Tab-separated table of C-alpha atoms in Angstrom:
chain	number	residue	atom	x	y	z
U	1	MET	CA	0.021	-0.055	0.288
U	2	GLY	CA	1.242	3.578	-0.428
U	3	LEU	CA	3.206	2.354	-3.726
U	4	VAL	CA	2.331	4.587	-7.098
U	5	PRO	CA	0.835	2.037	-9.365
U	6	PRO	CA	1.995	1.297	-12.976
U	7	ASP	CA	-1.595	2.442	-14.314
U	8	PHE	CA	-4.521	4.301	-12.035
U	9	GLY	CA	-7.077	2.273	-13.509
U	10	GLY	CA	-10.597	3.990	-12.989
U	11	ARG	CA	-9.145	7.081	-11.684
U	12	ASP	CA	-10.109	9.950	-14.627
U	13	GLU	CA	-11.676	12.333	-12.295
U	14	PRO	CA	-9.330	11.987	-9.039
U	15	LEU	CA	-6.210	12.468	-11.877
U	16	ARG	CA	-7.918	15.625	-13.909
U	17	ARG	CA	-8.272	17.165	-10.413
U	18	ALA	CA	-4.786	16.524	-9.431
U	19	LYS	CA	-3.601	17.973	-12.970
U	20	THR	CA	-5.555	21.209	-12.525
U	21	VAL	CA	-3.787	21.590	-9.405
U	22	VAL	CA	-0.558	20.746	-10.687
U	23	ASP	CA	-1.054	23.193	-13.805
U	24	ARG	CA	-2.154	26.030	-12.095
U	25	LEU	CA	0.850	25.967	-9.715
U	26	ALA	CA	2.816	25.464	-12.939
U	27	ARG	CA	1.707	29.095	-13.619
U	28	GLY	CA	2.420	30.415	-10.486
U	29	THR	CA	-0.979	30.783	-9.618
U	30	PRO	CA	-3.675	29.763	-6.846
U	31	ALA	CA	-5.168	26.395	-7.026
U	32	PRO	CA	-7.862	24.536	-5.728
U	33	PHE	CA	-7.745	22.204	-2.572
U	34	VAL	CA	-8.778	19.053	-2.997
U	35	LEU	CA	-9.740	15.970	-0.419
U	36	TYR	CA	-9.184	12.397	-1.107
U	37	ARG	CA	-11.361	10.005	0.746
U	38	GLY	CA	-11.868	6.101	0.755
U	39	VAL	CA	-11.382	3.168	2.933
U	40	ARG	CA	-7.653	1.785	2.914
U	41	GLY	CA	-6.167	0.869	0.283
U	42	VAL	CA	-7.744	2.422	-2.870
U	43	GLY	CA	-4.751	4.570	-3.706
U	44	LYS	CA	-5.159	7.774	-1.742
U	45	THR	CA	-1.687	7.657	-0.503
U	46	ALA	CA	-0.458	6.426	-3.670
U	47	LEU	CA	-2.279	9.157	-5.511
U	48	LEU	CA	-0.587	11.992	-3.296
U	49	ALA	CA	2.800	10.199	-4.051
U	50	TYR	CA	2.245	10.311	-7.978
U	51	VAL	CA	1.192	14.041	-7.860
U	52	ARG	CA	4.216	15.304	-5.612
U	53	GLN	CA	6.439	13.237	-8.515
U	54	GLN	CA	4.622	15.430	-11.356
U	55	ALA	CA	4.383	18.511	-9.614
U	56	GLY	CA	8.446	18.254	-9.157
U	57	ARG	CA	9.046	17.357	-12.428
U	58	ARG	CA	7.751	20.683	-13.440
U	59	GLY	CA	9.770	22.949	-10.438
U	60	ILE	CA	7.273	22.742	-8.068
U	61	LEU	CA	8.508	22.709	-4.514
U	62	THR	CA	6.364	19.708	-2.624
U	63	ALA	CA	5.690	19.537	1.162
U	64	HIS	CA	4.509	16.368	2.602
U	65	LEU	CA	2.715	15.825	6.106
U	66	GLU	CA	1.372	12.957	7.878
U	67	ALA	CA	-1.293	13.735	10.615
U	68	ASP	CA	-0.622	11.473	13.835
U	69	ARG	CA	-3.252	11.831	16.537
U	70	ASP	CA	-0.313	11.178	19.234
U	71	ASP	CA	1.340	14.754	17.831
U	72	ALA	CA	-1.139	16.751	20.266
U	73	GLU	CA	0.782	19.596	19.856
U	74	LEU	CA	1.553	18.940	16.396
U	75	VAL	CA	5.223	19.504	16.942
U	76	GLY	CA	6.068	16.752	14.240
U	77	VAL	CA	3.875	18.829	11.775
U	78	ARG	CA	5.448	22.218	12.086
U	79	ARG	CA	9.019	20.611	12.301
U	80	GLY	CA	8.552	18.663	9.422
U	81	LEU	CA	6.908	21.782	7.285
U	82	LEU	CA	9.544	24.082	8.401
U	83	HIS	CA	12.020	21.332	7.057
U	84	GLU	CA	10.249	20.784	3.748
U	85	ALA	CA	10.015	24.473	3.237
U	86	ALA	CA	13.815	24.973	3.597
U	87	PRO	CA	14.393	25.832	-0.096
U	88	LEU	CA	12.538	28.637	0.177
U	89	LEU	CA	14.552	30.257	2.909
U	90	GLU	CA	18.045	30.202	1.172
U	91	GLY	CA	18.917	33.724	0.518
U	92	VAL	CA	15.809	35.203	2.076
U	93	ASP	CA	16.269	38.960	2.687
U	94	ARG	CA	15.719	40.570	5.935
U	95	ASP	CA	12.836	42.766	5.255
U	96	LEU	CA	11.256	39.555	4.121
U	97	ALA	CA	12.465	37.689	6.964
U	98	ARG	CA	10.986	40.414	9.495
U	99	ARG	CA	7.456	39.922	8.007
U	100	LEU	CA	7.380	35.998	8.688
U	101	ALA	CA	5.221	34.879	11.671
U	102	ALA	CA	6.176	31.787	12.296
U	103	ILE	CA	9.571	31.451	11.140
U	104	SER	CA	12.461	32.953	13.101
U	105	VAL	CA	15.552	33.460	10.575
U	106	SER	CA	18.703	34.066	12.640
U	107	PRO	CA	21.069	37.167	11.269
U	108	ALA	CA	23.948	36.317	9.527
U	109	ALA	CA	27.377	37.231	10.591
U	110	ASP	CA	27.802	39.628	7.696
U	111	PRO	CA	24.832	42.213	7.668
U	112	THR	CA	25.241	42.340	3.785
U	113	THR	CA	24.608	38.611	3.519
U	114	PRO	CA	21.219	36.566	3.317
U	115	ALA	CA	19.700	35.804	6.712
U	116	GLY	CA	21.098	32.579	8.044
U	117	ALA	CA	19.265	29.138	10.038
U	118	ALA	CA	15.604	29.326	10.459
U	119	THR	CA	13.760	28.170	13.488
U	120	LEU	CA	9.767	28.165	14.927
U	121	LYS	CA	8.725	31.013	16.790
U	122	PRO	CA	6.874	30.170	20.016
U	123	ALA	CA	2.931	30.126	19.013
U	124	PRO	CA	0.134	30.621	21.614
U	125	ASN	CA	-1.102	27.009	20.788
U	126	ALA	CA	-0.550	24.625	18.382
U	127	ALA	CA	-3.323	24.983	15.845
U	128	ALA	CA	-1.944	28.557	15.358
U	129	GLY	CA	1.583	27.676	15.023
U	130	VAL	CA	0.443	25.498	12.051
U	131	GLU	CA	-1.631	28.082	10.542
U	132	ALA	CA	0.921	30.972	10.511
U	133	LEU	CA	3.728	28.537	9.290
U	134	VAL	CA	1.477	27.640	6.339
U	135	SER	CA	1.037	31.341	5.921
U	136	ASP	CA	4.543	31.981	5.961
U	137	VAL	CA	5.094	29.283	3.511
U	138	ALA	CA	2.696	30.787	1.397
U	139	LEU	CA	4.400	34.134	1.615
U	140	LEU	CA	7.654	32.579	1.093
U	141	ALA	CA	6.730	31.283	-2.276
U	142	GLY	CA	5.010	34.327	-3.718
U	143	ALA	CA	7.971	36.436	-2.727
U	144	THR	CA	10.453	33.940	-4.073
U	145	GLY	CA	8.660	32.891	-7.236
U	146	ARG	CA	8.155	29.235	-6.195
U	147	SER	CA	4.912	27.327	-6.221
U	148	VAL	CA	4.112	25.246	-3.583
U	149	LEU	CA	2.261	21.744	-3.068
U	150	LEU	CA	1.354	20.597	0.309
U	151	THR	CA	0.182	17.388	0.528
U	152	VAL	CA	-1.278	16.051	4.144
U	153	ASP	CA	-1.938	12.172	4.441
U	154	GLU	CA	-4.626	10.768	7.352
U	155	VAL	CA	-6.000	13.852	7.929
U	156	HIS	CA	-8.789	12.067	9.713
U	157	GLU	CA	-6.493	11.267	12.451
U	158	ALA	CA	-5.721	15.075	13.558
U	159	GLU	CA	-8.359	16.840	11.735
U	160	ASP	CA	-10.081	19.029	14.343
U	161	ARG	CA	-6.375	20.187	15.328
U	162	LEU	CA	-4.728	20.005	11.879
U	163	LEU	CA	-7.366	20.550	9.166
U	164	ARG	CA	-9.217	23.814	10.150
U	165	PRO	CA	-5.636	25.725	10.694
U	166	LEU	CA	-4.594	24.562	7.282
U	167	LEU	CA	-7.575	25.467	5.475
U	168	ARG	CA	-7.925	28.665	6.999
U	169	ALA	CA	-4.216	29.745	6.125
U	170	ALA	CA	-4.461	28.240	2.499
U	171	HIS	CA	-7.758	30.188	2.204
U	172	ARG	CA	-6.213	32.974	2.996
U	173	ALA	CA	-3.103	32.450	0.345
U	174	ALA	CA	-5.666	32.123	-2.306
U	175	GLN	CA	-7.408	35.687	-1.286
U	176	ASP	CA	-3.912	37.103	-1.478
U	177	ALA	CA	-3.253	35.298	-4.582
U	178	LEU	CA	-0.425	33.159	-3.570
U	179	PRO	CA	0.787	30.242	-5.383
U	180	LEU	CA	0.071	27.398	-2.675
U	181	GLY	CA	-1.759	24.124	-3.448
U	182	MET	CA	-3.041	21.433	-1.408
U	183	LEU	CA	-4.131	17.879	-1.501
U	184	LEU	CA	-4.945	15.900	1.308
U	185	SER	CA	-6.410	12.383	1.863
U	186	GLY	CA	-8.212	10.483	4.770
U	187	LEU	CA	-11.091	7.796	5.305
U	188	PRO	CA	-14.298	8.401	4.272
U	189	SER	CA	-15.611	10.260	6.970
U	190	ALA	CA	-12.801	12.899	7.176
U	191	ALA	CA	-13.866	16.289	7.376
U	192	GLU	CA	-17.607	15.790	7.361
U	193	HIS	CA	-18.164	17.971	10.475
U	194	VAL	CA	-15.905	20.590	8.990
U	195	PHE	CA	-18.156	20.951	6.276
U	196	ARG	CA	-21.172	20.567	8.038
U	197	GLU	CA	-20.187	23.882	10.194
U	198	GLY	CA	-20.141	25.864	6.629
U	199	GLN	CA	-17.086	28.104	7.219
U	200	THR	CA	-15.893	30.032	4.568
U	201	TYR	CA	-12.943	28.501	4.621
U	202	THR	CA	-14.223	25.108	3.491
U	203	GLU	CA	-15.836	26.809	0.058
U	204	ARG	CA	-12.533	25.951	-1.650
U	205	LEU	CA	-11.731	22.500	-0.350
U	206	GLU	CA	-13.405	19.736	-3.069
U	207	ARG	CA	-14.079	16.418	-1.807
U	208	ILE	CA	-13.560	13.201	-4.117
U	209	ASP	CA	-14.483	9.990	-3.006
U	210	LEU	CA	-12.636	7.045	-4.170
U	211	GLY	CA	-14.455	3.583	-4.335
U	212	LEU	CA	-14.041	0.432	-5.628
U	213	LEU	CA	-12.945	-0.192	-9.318
U	214	ASP	CA	-15.517	-1.162	-12.012
U	215	ARG	CA	-14.365	-3.692	-14.311
U	216	VAL	CA	-13.393	-1.149	-16.842
U	217	GLY	CA	-10.985	0.310	-14.221
U	218	THR	CA	-9.647	-3.408	-13.402
U	219	ALA	CA	-8.868	-3.893	-17.017
U	220	ILE	CA	-6.973	-0.345	-17.557
U	221	ALA	CA	-4.908	-0.931	-14.194
U	222	ILE	CA	-3.860	-4.985	-15.368
U	223	ARG	CA	-3.532	-4.356	-19.102
U	224	GLY	CA	-2.094	-1.057	-19.283
U	225	PRO	CA	1.681	-2.354	-17.757
U	226	PHE	CA	1.645	-5.663	-20.002
U	227	GLN	CA	0.790	-3.471	-23.160
U	228	ARG	CA	3.090	-0.724	-22.369
U	229	ASP	CA	6.314	-2.756	-21.010
U	230	ALA	CA	5.462	-6.038	-22.770
U	231	SER	CA	3.429	-5.682	-26.068
U	232	ALA	CA	1.504	-8.442	-24.216
U	233	GLU	CA	-2.305	-8.638	-24.613
U	234	VAL	CA	-4.616	-9.903	-21.486
U	235	ASP	CA	-7.289	-12.249	-22.138
U	236	ASP	CA	-11.149	-11.053	-21.215
U	237	LEU	CA	-11.202	-14.309	-19.044
U	238	VAL	CA	-8.198	-12.890	-17.171
U	239	VAL	CA	-9.485	-9.748	-16.467
U	240	ASP	CA	-13.086	-11.337	-15.280
U	241	ALA	CA	-11.118	-13.401	-13.043
U	242	ILE	CA	-9.396	-10.971	-11.524
U	243	HIS	CA	-11.893	-8.388	-11.194
U	244	ASP	CA	-14.346	-11.237	-9.657
U	245	GLY	CA	-11.259	-12.400	-7.275
U	246	SER	CA	-10.359	-8.826	-6.380
U	247	GLY	CA	-13.854	-7.424	-5.937
U	248	GLY	CA	-12.545	-4.358	-7.651
U	249	TYR	CA	-10.466	-3.334	-4.398
U	250	PRO	CA	-7.529	-1.648	-5.855
U	251	TRP	CA	-4.454	-3.050	-3.303
U	252	PHE	CA	-5.965	-6.481	-4.403
U	253	VAL	CA	-5.757	-5.695	-7.986
U	254	GLN	CA	-2.368	-4.431	-7.152
U	255	LEU	CA	-1.350	-7.758	-6.151
U	256	TRP	CA	-3.041	-9.521	-9.029
U	257	GLY	CA	-1.364	-7.353	-11.586
U	258	ALA	CA	2.092	-8.363	-10.064
U	259	ALA	CA	1.423	-11.888	-9.178
U	260	LEU	CA	0.435	-12.173	-13.357
U	261	TRP	CA	3.387	-10.487	-14.342
U	262	ASP	CA	5.687	-13.255	-12.474
U	263	ALA	CA	3.553	-16.025	-13.643
U	264	ALA	CA	3.012	-15.294	-17.420
U	265	SER	CA	3.982	-17.740	-19.350
U	266	SER	CA	4.136	-16.175	-22.602
U	267	PRO	CA	5.608	-13.129	-23.652
U	268	HIS	CA	2.740	-12.028	-25.978
U	269	ARG	CA	-0.352	-13.217	-24.078
U	270	ILE	CA	-1.665	-13.707	-20.568
U	271	GLU	CA	-4.252	-16.416	-20.435
U	272	LEU	CA	-6.662	-17.985	-17.767
U	273	PRO	CA	-4.301	-20.558	-16.644
U	274	ASP	CA	-1.588	-17.478	-15.812
U	275	ALA	CA	-4.284	-16.236	-13.866
U	276	ARG	CA	-4.913	-19.472	-11.896
U	277	GLN	CA	-1.073	-19.739	-11.170
U	278	ALA	CA	-1.555	-16.115	-10.279
U	279	GLY	CA	-4.096	-16.776	-7.700
U	280	VAL	CA	-2.245	-18.983	-5.523
U	281	GLU	CA	0.024	-16.588	-4.777
U	282	VAL	CA	-2.679	-13.660	-4.665
U	283	HIS	CA	-4.661	-15.883	-2.247
U	284	ASP	CA	-1.127	-16.363	0.277
U	285	ARG	CA	-0.848	-13.048	0.212
U	286	VAL	CA	-4.419	-11.691	0.990
U	287	THR	CA	-4.675	-14.048	3.746
U	288	ALA	CA	-1.435	-13.233	5.153
U	289	PHE	CA	-3.013	-9.379	5.041
U	290	PHE	CA	-5.727	-10.318	6.637
U	291	ALA	CA	-4.465	-12.294	9.057
U	292	ASP	CA	-2.127	-9.660	10.264
U	293	ARG	CA	-5.199	-7.283	10.652
U	294	TRP	CA	-6.751	-10.140	12.949
U	295	SER	CA	-3.583	-10.103	14.964
U	296	ARG	CA	-3.887	-6.510	15.947
U	297	VAL	CA	-7.709	-6.952	17.069
U	298	PRO	CA	-7.435	-6.712	20.844
U	299	SER	CA	-8.566	-9.342	22.861
U	300	GLY	CA	-11.725	-9.488	24.853
U	301	ARG	CA	-14.783	-7.544	23.963
U	302	ALA	CA	-13.241	-5.984	21.122
U	303	THR	CA	-12.562	-9.568	19.698
U	304	ASN	CA	-16.023	-9.980	20.334
U	305	LEU	CA	-17.280	-7.062	18.744
U	306	VAL	CA	-15.491	-7.677	15.400
U	307	VAL	CA	-16.753	-11.298	15.006
U	308	ALA	CA	-20.274	-9.742	15.491
U	309	LEU	CA	-19.316	-7.151	13.022
U	310	ALA	CA	-18.111	-9.519	10.362
U	311	GLU	CA	-21.306	-11.815	10.801
U	312	ALA	CA	-23.380	-8.821	10.341
U	313	GLY	CA	-21.580	-8.114	6.825
U	314	GLY	CA	-18.711	-5.645	8.135
U	315	ASP	CA	-21.102	-2.201	7.911
U	316	VAL	CA	-23.791	-2.347	10.335
U	317	GLU	CA	-25.916	0.233	12.982
U	318	VAL	CA	-23.971	0.000	16.213
U	319	GLY	CA	-27.234	-0.676	17.874
U	320	THR	CA	-27.663	-4.184	15.948
U	321	LEU	CA	-24.274	-4.838	17.278
U	322	LEU	CA	-25.243	-4.275	20.970
U	323	GLU	CA	-28.223	-6.641	20.274
U	324	THR	CA	-26.281	-9.442	19.282
U	325	LEU	CA	-23.864	-9.173	22.131
U	326	ASP	CA	-26.545	-8.018	24.595
U	327	LEU	CA	-24.183	-5.181	25.941
U	328	THR	CA	-24.738	-1.726	26.570
U	329	HIS	CA	-23.056	1.703	24.494
U	330	GLN	CA	-21.432	2.123	27.876
U	331	ALA	CA	-19.909	-1.770	27.879
U	332	ILE	CA	-18.884	-1.413	24.378
U	333	SER	CA	-17.571	1.612	24.213
U	334	PRO	CA	-13.659	1.357	25.063
U	335	ALA	CA	-13.497	-1.734	22.502
U	336	ARG	CA	-15.136	0.561	19.573
U	337	ARG	CA	-12.527	2.949	20.255
U	338	ASP	CA	-9.603	0.947	20.134
U	339	LEU	CA	-10.825	-0.338	16.856
U	340	LEU	CA	-11.008	3.069	15.601
U	341	ASP	CA	-7.984	4.032	16.941
U	342	LEU	CA	-6.232	0.720	15.321
U	343	GLY	CA	-7.469	1.804	12.300
U	344	LEU	CA	-9.287	-1.527	11.814
U	345	CYS	CA	-12.661	0.118	12.025
U	346	TRP	CA	-14.480	3.232	10.760
U	347	SER	CA	-17.647	5.157	11.232
U	348	PRO	CA	-19.354	5.743	7.831
U	349	SER	CA	-22.001	7.815	9.863
U	350	ARG	CA	-23.240	8.606	13.306
U	351	GLY	CA	-24.343	5.094	15.145
U	352	ARG	CA	-22.449	2.795	12.468
U	353	LEU	CA	-19.233	0.829	12.387
U	354	ALA	CA	-17.612	-0.730	9.475
U	355	PHE	CA	-13.992	-1.864	8.575
U	356	THR	CA	-11.506	-0.014	6.841
U	357	VAL	CA	-10.875	-3.051	4.429
U	358	PRO	CA	-13.438	-4.571	2.358
U	359	GLY	CA	-13.051	-8.072	2.267
U	360	PHE	CA	-12.215	-8.563	6.173
U	361	ALA	CA	-15.773	-9.925	7.175
U	362	SER	CA	-16.012	-12.441	4.703
U	363	TRP	CA	-12.756	-13.603	5.545
U	364	ILE	CA	-13.249	-13.682	9.223
U	365	ALA	CA	-16.567	-15.362	8.305
U	366	ARG	CA	-15.073	-17.869	6.202
U	367	THR	CA	-11.515	-18.862	8.045
U	368	ARG	CA	-13.353	-18.170	11.849
U	369	PRO	CA	-10.139	-17.321	13.298
U	370	GLN	CA	-11.389	-16.806	16.607
U	371	ASP	CA	-11.899	-20.680	16.922
U	372	GLY	CA	-8.113	-21.175	16.572
């Protein structure tokens, strides 16, 4: 997960919006802010990495952050962003340095030379520090003629502390026509309550939901690398087998593609026997993937909750789980929180619980690991 695939099958709209962001930044103009949402393994992180690659090739400075719920003071975020913004500080003059709200640039030994090393100024709170720092980055971008693309992954982990100051600063940068763009990613529920608040700074943030691939998307993802890199054709029956076997889940489609590449017996045509051989490897990889997730389920009520959720199909009202387990909300709350914190589950809406990866429910029901 997270690696850039050879082809983003079925992701035309997310790629189109990303291209718009990069194109505008390449012209030195403000760009849209886009939030990609989806369950784990649908390509959010890979998409951000791919766009950073494309932006870098066009001379755009890229900075990447990953939200961390344990970083209560956003120390890691602020230090990381300061480090990523270092190229903007090279040769910054004294007048510009004095205008910075979050970055302190030490005077150089020679007053006729550019300012020296940069550190973070004290901030009244973590959110204010992030907002001021992003504003400084936008200001530096405009002053130095360098456009900046900021990508932020896992925003659901710290959106109350992190997302609002990011959006406020980015919105102000856009109002000042500064060349800053922002792409974010998170689980399907990311930023939902922020949007409901209807603040002005959310109006520029576009939401794009990444779901499972349809057959056409699966076909593009599988056939593209074979045609481009090996001039090999992939039979329709192979595409059907992969789409059915993966359920259109992009992470599994990637596993199928890699295994099929290794299993191919002909240099020119990929046929059903190749897919059957690849399927053995994929089965082992998928089993290990789900087994690893199962091993992270805490014992006791969390295990019982996961089993009940699996038996209910993997996405259900919490009230239904309470009836199945004969427990109260108070009794189940710690176990539910543990599963959310571990990234094994998420809440599609208020009062619902679901697994963060497709197929986990059917794997539990099929293998019954709790009986082992």
